PDB file of C-alpha atoms in Angstrom:
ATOM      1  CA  UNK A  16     103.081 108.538  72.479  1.00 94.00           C
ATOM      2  CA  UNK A  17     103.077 106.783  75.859  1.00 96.00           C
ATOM      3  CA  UNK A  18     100.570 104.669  78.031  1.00 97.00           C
ATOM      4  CA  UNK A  19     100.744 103.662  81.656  1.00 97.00           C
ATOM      5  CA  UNK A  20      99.027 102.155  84.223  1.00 98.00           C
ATOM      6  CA  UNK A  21     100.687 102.046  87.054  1.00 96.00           C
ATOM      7  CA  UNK A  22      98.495 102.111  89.982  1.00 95.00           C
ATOM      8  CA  UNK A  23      97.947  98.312  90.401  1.00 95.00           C
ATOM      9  CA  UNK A  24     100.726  96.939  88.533  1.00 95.00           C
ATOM     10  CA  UNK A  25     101.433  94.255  91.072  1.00 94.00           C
ATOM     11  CA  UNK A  26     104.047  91.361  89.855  1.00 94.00           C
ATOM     12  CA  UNK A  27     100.837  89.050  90.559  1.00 95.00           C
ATOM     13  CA  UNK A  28      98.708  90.521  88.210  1.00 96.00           C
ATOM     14  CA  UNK A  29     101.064  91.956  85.447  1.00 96.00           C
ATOM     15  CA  UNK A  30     100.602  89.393  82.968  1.00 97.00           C
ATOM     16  CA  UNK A  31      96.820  90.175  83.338  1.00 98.00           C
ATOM     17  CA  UNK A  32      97.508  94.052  83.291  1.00 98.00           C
ATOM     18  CA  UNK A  33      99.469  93.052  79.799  1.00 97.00           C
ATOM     19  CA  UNK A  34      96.308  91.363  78.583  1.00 98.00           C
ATOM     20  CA  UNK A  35      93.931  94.084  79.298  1.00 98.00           C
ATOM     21  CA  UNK A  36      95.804  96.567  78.166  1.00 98.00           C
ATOM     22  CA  UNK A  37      96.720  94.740  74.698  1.00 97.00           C
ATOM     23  CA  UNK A  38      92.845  94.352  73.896  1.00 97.00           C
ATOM     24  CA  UNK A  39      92.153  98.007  75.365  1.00 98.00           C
ATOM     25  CA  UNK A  40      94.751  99.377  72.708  1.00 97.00           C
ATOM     26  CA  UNK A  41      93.465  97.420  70.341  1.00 96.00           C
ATOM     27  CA  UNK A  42      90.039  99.097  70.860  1.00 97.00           C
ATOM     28  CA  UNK A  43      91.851 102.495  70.968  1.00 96.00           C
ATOM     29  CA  UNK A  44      93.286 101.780  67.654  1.00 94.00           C
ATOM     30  CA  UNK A  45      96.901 101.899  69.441  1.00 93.00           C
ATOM     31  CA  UNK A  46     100.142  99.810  69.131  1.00 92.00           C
ATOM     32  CA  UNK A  47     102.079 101.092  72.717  1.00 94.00           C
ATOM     33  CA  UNK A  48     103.293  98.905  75.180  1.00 96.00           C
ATOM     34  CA  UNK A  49     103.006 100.332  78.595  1.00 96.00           C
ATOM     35  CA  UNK A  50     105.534 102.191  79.925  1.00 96.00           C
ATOM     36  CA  UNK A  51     106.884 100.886  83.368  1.00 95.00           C
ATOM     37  CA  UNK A  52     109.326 103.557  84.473  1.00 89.00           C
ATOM     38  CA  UNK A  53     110.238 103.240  87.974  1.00 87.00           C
ATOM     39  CA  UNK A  54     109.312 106.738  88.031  1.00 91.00           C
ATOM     40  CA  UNK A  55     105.519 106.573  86.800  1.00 89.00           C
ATOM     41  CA  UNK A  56     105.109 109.979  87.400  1.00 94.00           C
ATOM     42  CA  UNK A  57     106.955 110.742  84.445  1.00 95.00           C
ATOM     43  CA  UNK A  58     104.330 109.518  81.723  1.00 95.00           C
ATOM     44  CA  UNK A  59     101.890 111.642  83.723  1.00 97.00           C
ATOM     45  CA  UNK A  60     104.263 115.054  83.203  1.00 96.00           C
ATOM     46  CA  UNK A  61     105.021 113.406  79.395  1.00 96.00           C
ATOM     47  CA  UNK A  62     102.780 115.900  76.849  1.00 97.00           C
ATOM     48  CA  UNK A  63     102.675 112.620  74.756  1.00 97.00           C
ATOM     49  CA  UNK A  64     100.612 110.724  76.976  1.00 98.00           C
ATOM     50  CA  UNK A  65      97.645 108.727  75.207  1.00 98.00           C
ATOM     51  CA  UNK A  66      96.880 106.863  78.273  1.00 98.00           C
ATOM     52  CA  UNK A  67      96.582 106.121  82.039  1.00 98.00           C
ATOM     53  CA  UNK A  68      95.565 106.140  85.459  1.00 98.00           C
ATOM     54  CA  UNK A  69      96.094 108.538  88.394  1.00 97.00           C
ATOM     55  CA  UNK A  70      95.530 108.548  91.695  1.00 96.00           C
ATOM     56  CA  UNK A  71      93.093 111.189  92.724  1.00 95.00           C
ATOM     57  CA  UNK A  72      95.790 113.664  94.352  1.00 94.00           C
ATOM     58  CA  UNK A  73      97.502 114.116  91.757  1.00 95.00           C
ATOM     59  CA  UNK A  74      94.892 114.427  89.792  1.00 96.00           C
ATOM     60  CA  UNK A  75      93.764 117.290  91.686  1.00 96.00           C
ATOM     61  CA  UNK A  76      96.504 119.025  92.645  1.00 95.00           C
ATOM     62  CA  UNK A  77      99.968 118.417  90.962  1.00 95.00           C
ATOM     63  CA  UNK A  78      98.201 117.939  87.618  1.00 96.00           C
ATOM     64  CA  UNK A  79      95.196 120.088  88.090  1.00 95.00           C
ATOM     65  CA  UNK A  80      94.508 121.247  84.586  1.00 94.00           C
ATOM     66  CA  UNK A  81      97.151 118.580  83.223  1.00 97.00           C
ATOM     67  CA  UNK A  82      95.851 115.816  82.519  1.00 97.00           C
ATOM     68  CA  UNK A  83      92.468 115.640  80.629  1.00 97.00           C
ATOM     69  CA  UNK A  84      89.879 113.258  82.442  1.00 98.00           C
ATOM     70  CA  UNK A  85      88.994 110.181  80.295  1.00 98.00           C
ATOM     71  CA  UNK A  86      86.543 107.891  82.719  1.00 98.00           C
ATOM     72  CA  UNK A  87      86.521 106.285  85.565  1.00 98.00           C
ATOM     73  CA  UNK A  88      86.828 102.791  86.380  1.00 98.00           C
ATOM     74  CA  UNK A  89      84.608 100.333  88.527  1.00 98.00           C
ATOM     75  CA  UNK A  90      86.063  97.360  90.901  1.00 98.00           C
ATOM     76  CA  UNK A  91      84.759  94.274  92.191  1.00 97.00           C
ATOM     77  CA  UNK A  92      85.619  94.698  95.740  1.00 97.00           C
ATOM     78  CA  UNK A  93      84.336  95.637  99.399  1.00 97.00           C
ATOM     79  CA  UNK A  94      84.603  99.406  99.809  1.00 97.00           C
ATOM     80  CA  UNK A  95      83.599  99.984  96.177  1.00 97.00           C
ATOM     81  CA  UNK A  96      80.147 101.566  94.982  1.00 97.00           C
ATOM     82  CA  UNK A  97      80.257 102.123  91.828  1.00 95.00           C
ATOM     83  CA  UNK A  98      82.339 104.645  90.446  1.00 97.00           C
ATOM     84  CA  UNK A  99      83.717 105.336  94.123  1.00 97.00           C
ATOM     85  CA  UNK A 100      85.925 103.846  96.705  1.00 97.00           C
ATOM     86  CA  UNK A 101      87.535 104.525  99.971  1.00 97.00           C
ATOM     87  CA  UNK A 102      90.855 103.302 102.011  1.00 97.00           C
ATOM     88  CA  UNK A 103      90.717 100.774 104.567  1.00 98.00           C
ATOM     89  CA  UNK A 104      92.349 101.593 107.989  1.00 98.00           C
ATOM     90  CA  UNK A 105      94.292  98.509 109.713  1.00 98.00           C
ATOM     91  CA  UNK A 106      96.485  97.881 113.035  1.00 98.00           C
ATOM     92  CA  UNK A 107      97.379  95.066 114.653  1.00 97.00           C
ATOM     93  CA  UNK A 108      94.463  95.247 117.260  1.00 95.00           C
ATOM     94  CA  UNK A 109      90.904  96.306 117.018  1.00 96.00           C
ATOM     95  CA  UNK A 110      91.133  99.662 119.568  1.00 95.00           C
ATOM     96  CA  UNK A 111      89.224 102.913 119.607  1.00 96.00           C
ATOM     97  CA  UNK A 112      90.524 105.725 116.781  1.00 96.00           C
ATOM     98  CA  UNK A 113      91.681 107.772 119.841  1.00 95.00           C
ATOM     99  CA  UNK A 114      93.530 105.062 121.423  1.00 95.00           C
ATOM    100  CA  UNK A 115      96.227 105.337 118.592  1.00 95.00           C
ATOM    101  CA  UNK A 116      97.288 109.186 119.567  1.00 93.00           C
ATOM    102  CA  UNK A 117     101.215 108.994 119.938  1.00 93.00           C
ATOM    103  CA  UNK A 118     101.609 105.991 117.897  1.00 95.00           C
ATOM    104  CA  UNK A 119     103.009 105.439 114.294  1.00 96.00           C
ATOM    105  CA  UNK A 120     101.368 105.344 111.483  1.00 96.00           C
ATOM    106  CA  UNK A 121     102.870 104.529 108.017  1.00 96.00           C
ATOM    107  CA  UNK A 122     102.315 106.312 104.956  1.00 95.00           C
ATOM    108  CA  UNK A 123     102.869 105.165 101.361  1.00 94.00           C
ATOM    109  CA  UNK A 124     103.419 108.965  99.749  1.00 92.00           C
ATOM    110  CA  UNK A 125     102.980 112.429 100.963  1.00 90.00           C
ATOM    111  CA  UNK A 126     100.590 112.840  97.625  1.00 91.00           C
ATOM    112  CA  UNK A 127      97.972 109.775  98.255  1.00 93.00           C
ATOM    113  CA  UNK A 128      94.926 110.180  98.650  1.00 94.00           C
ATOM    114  CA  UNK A 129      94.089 106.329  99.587  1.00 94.00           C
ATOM    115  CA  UNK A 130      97.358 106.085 102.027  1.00 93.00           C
ATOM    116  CA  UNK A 131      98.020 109.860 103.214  1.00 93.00           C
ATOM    117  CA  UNK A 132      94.647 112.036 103.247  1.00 94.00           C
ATOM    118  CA  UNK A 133      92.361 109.070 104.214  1.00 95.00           C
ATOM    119  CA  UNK A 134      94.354 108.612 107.086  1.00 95.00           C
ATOM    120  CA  UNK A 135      94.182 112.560 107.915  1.00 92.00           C
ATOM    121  CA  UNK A 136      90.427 112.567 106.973  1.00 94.00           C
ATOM    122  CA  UNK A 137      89.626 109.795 109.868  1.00 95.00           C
ATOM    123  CA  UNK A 138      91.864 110.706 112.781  1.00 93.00           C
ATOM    124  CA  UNK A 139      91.778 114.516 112.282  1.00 90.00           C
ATOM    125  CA  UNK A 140      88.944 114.796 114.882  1.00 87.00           C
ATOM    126  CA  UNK A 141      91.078 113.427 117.218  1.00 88.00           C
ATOM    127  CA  UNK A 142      94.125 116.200 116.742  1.00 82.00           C
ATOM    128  CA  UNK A 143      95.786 118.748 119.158  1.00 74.00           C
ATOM    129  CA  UNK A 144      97.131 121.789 117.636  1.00 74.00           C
ATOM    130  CA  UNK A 145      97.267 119.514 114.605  1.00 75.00           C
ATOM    131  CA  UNK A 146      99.190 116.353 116.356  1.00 85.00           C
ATOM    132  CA  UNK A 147      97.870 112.814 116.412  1.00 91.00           C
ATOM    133  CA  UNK A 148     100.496 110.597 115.869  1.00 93.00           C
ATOM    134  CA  UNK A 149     103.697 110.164 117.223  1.00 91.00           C
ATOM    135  CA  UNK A 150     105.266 110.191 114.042  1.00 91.00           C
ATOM    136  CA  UNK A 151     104.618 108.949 110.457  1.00 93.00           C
ATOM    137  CA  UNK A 152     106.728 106.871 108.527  1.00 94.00           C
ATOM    138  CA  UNK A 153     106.808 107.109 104.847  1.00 94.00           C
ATOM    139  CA  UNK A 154     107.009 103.400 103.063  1.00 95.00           C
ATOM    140  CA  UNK A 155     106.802 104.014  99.782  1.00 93.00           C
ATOM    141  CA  UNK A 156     104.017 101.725  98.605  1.00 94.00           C
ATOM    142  CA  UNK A 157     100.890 100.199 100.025  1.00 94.00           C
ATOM    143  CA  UNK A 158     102.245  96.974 100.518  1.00 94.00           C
ATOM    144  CA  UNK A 159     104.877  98.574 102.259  1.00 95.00           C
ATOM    145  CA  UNK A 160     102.848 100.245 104.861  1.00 96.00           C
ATOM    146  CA  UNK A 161     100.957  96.784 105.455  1.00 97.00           C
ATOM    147  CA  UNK A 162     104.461  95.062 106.196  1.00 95.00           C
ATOM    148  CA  UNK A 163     105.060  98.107 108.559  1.00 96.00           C
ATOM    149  CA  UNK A 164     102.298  97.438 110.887  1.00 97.00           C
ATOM    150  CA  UNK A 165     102.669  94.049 110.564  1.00 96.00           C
ATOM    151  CA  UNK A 166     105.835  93.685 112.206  1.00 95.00           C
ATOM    152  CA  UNK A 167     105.359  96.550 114.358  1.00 95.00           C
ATOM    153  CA  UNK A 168     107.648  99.328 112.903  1.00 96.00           C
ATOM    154  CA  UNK A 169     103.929 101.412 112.395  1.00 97.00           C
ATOM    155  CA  UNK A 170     100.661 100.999 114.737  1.00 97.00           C
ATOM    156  CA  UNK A 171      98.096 102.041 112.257  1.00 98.00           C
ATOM    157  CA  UNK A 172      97.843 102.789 107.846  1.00 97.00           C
ATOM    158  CA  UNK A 173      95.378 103.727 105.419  1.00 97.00           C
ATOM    159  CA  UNK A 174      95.453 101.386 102.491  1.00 97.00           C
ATOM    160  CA  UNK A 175      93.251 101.447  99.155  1.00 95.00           C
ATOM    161  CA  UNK A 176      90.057  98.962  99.149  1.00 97.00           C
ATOM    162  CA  UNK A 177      91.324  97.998  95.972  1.00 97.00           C
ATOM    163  CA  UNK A 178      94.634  97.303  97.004  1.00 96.00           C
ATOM    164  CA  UNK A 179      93.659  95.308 100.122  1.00 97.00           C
ATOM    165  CA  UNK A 180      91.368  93.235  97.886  1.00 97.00           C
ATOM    166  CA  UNK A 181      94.761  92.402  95.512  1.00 96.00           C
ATOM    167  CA  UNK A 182      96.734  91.482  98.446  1.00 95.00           C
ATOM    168  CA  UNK A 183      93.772  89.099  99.710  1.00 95.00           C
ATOM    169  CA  UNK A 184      93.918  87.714  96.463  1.00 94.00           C
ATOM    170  CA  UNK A 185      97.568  87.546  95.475  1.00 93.00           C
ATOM    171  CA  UNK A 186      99.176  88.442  98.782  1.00 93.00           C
ATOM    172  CA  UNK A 187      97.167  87.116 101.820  1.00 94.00           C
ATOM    173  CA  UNK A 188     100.368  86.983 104.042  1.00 94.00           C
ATOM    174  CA  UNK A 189     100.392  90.502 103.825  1.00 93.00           C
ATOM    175  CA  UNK A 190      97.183  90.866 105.739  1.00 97.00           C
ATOM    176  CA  UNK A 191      98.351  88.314 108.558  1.00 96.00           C
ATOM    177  CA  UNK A 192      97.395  89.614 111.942  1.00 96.00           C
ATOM    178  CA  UNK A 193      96.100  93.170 110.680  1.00 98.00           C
ATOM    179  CA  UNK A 194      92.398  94.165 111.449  1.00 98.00           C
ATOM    180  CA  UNK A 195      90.179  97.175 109.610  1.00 98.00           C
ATOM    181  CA  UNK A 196      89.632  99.603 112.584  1.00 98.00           C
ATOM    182  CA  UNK A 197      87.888 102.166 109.956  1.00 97.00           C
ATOM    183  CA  UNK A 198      87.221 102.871 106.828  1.00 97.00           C
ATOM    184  CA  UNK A 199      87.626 106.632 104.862  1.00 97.00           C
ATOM    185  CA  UNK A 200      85.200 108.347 103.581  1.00 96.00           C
ATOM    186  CA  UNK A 201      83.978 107.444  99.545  1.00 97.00           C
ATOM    187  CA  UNK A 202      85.380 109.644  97.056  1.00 97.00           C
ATOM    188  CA  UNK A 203      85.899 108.690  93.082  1.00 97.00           C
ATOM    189  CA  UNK A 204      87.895 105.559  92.388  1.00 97.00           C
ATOM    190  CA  UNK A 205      91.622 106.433  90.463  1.00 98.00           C
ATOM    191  CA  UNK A 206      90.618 107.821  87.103  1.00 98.00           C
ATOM    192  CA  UNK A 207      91.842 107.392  83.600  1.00 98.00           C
ATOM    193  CA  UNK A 208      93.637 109.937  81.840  1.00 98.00           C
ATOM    194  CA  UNK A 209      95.093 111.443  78.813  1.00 98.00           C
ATOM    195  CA  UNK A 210      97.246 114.453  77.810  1.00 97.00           C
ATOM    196  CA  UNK A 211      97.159 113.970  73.792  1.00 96.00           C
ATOM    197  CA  UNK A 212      94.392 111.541  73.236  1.00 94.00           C
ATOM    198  CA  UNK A 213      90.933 112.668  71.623  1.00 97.00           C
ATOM    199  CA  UNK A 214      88.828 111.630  74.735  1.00 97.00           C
ATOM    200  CA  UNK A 215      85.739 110.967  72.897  1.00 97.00           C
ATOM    201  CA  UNK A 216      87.882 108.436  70.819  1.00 97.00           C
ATOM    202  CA  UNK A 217      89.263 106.690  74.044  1.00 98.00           C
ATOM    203  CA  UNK A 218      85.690 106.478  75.667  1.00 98.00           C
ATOM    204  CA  UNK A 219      84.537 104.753  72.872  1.00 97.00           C
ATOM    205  CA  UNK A 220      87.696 102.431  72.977  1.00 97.00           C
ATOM    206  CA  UNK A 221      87.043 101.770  76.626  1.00 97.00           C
ATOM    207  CA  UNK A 222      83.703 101.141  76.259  1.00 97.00           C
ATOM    208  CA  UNK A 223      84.275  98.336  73.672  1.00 98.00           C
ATOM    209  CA  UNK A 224      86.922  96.834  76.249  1.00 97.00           C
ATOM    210  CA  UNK A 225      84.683  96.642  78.752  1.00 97.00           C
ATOM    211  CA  UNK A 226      82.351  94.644  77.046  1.00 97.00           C
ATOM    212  CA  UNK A 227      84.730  92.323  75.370  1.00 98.00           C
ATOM    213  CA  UNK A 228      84.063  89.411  76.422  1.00 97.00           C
ATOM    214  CA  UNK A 229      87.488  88.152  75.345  1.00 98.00           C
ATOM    215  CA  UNK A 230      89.393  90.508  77.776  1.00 98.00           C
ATOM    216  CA  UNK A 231      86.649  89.228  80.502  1.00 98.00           C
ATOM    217  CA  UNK A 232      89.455  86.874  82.245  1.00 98.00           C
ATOM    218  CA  UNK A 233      91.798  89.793  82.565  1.00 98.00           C
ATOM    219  CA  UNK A 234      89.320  92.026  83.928  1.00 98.00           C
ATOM    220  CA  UNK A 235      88.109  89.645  86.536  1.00 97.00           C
ATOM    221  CA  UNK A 236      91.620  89.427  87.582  1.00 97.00           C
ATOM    222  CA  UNK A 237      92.418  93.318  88.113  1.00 97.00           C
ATOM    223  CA  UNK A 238      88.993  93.267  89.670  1.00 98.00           C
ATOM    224  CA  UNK A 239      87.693  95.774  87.216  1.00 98.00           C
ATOM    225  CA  UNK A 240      83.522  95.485  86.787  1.00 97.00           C
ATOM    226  CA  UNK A 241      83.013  98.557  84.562  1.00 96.00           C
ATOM    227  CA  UNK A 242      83.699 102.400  84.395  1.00 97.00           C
ATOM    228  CA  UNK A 243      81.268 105.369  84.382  1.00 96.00           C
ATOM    229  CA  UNK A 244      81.704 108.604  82.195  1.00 98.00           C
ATOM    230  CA  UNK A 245      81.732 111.480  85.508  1.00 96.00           C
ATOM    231  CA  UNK A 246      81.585 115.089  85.608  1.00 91.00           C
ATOM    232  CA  UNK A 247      85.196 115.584  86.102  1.00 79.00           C
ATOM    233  CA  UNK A 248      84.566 118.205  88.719  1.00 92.00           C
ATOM    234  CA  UNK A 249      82.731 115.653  90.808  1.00 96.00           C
ATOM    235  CA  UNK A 250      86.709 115.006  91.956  1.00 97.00           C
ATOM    236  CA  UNK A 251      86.508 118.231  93.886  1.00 96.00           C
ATOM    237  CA  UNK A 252      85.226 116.472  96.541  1.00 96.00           C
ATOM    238  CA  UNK A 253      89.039 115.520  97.213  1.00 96.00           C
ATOM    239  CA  UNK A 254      89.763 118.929  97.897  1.00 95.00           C
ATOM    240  CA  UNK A 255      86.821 119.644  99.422  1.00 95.00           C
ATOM    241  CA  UNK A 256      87.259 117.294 102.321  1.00 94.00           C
ATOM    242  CA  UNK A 257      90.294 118.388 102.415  1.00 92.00           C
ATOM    243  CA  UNK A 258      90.008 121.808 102.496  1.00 92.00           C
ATOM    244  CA  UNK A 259      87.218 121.202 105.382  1.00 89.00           C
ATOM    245  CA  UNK A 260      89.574 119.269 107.474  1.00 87.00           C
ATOM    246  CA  UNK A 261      92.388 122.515 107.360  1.00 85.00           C
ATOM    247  CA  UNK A 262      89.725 124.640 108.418  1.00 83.00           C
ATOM    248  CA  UNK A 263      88.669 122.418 111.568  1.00 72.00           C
ATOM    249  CA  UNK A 264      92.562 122.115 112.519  1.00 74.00           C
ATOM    250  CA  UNK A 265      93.994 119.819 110.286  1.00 70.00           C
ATOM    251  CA  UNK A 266      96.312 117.137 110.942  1.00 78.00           C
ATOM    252  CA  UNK A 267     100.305 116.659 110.376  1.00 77.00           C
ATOM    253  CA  UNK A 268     101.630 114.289 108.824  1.00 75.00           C
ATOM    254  CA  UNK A 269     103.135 113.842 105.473  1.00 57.00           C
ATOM    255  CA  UNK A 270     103.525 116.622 102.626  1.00 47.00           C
ATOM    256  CA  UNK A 271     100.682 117.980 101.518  1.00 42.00           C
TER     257      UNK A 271
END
């Protein structure tokens, strides 16, 4: 079997991402150490996967019917309510939304929903025949796309409120000279995931994580408050924004 959990496995806060998830496995009756394949898309397509987390896209559209829903967690952090969250938009200079037509925005991945359909979602009110931007640039990660604007290779990027509150944290320099122009609309925070795993089993287990008070330091450091139990279709609302920003013109950019 195979866990994962890749989404904010910073260098900063892997030893506390090894602490979690040793109590978390112990709670889930597991042994695994987490797999940290440069590729961490490949646990996701694994059938042997016991454990993870996801970002929303893929959730609901590569693996749509894939992986099994598990929970949902909750973070510590501005731009979080409860089980939901939403991207931060930053440039170098507060401005107007429609003063950034013809710039350059940078974009982690062509499947984010916190770095590539947040950004559509706020500027597609703003399109032309489904232009904005000048161009996008893809950057690979979030951290990326903050060094982009930074030192001026992008104007504008949509980062994840939970990812901005890590670099803050572990990464201020990052932030230097960047200003939140916007922020995305809410939609459910990354969820947790399984392909082989009995999910009423691995509720349980996270439930007993979550309240061990032991695991407490490591969970203050990943920023993780708690986790709620959703309706797993409640994550339609991903595709239901953007579905309703297609029909109203869309907006090019990356991918999907």
């Amino acid at each position: 079997m195979i866990a994962s959990l890749p989404m904010y496995d910073w260098p900063e806060v892997r030893e506390a991402t090894d602490g979690w998830w040793s109590g978390l496995s112990r709670h889930l009756g597991s042994s695994l150490k987490l797999d940290r394949s440069a590729d961490h898309f490949a646990p996701w397509r694994s059938p042997e996967l016991l454990f993870s987390q996801t970002c929303g896209y893929p959730y609901t559209h590569e693996f749509a019917g894939i992986l099994r829903y598990v929970a949902t967690p909750h973070y510590a952090v501005d731009g979080c309510e409860g089980a939901n969250y939403c991207s931060m938009i930053l440039a170098r200079e507060q401005a107007p939304l429609e003063s950034f037509r013809r710039r350059i925005a940078a974009v982690n991945t062509p499947d984010s929903m916190s770095g590539m359909l947040a950004l559509k979602l706020v500027f597609a009110k703003f399109n032309q025949n489904g232009k904005f931007f000048a161009k996008a640039v893809q950057t690979g990660s979030h951290a990326n796309s903050l060094g982009a604007v930074r030192d001026g290779s992008a104007d504008v990027c949509a980062v994840d409120c939970v990812a901005i509150a890590l670099a803050r944290h572990y990464r201020s320099s990052l932030l230097e000279g960047l200003v939140v122009i916007a922020r995305s609309p809410l939609v459910p925070s990354l969820p947790f995931v399984t392909r082989t795993g009995n999910i009423a089993a691995l509720r349980r287990g996270l439930v007993a994580a979550c309240a061990d008070e032991k695991l407490a330091p490591f969970r203050e450091r990943l920023l993780i408050s708690g986790q709620s139990v959703l309706e797993p279709n409640i994550y339609n609302r991903i595709n239901d924004l953007e579905n309703q920003m297609q029909n109203a013109g869309g907006l090019e950019l990356l991918g999907p």
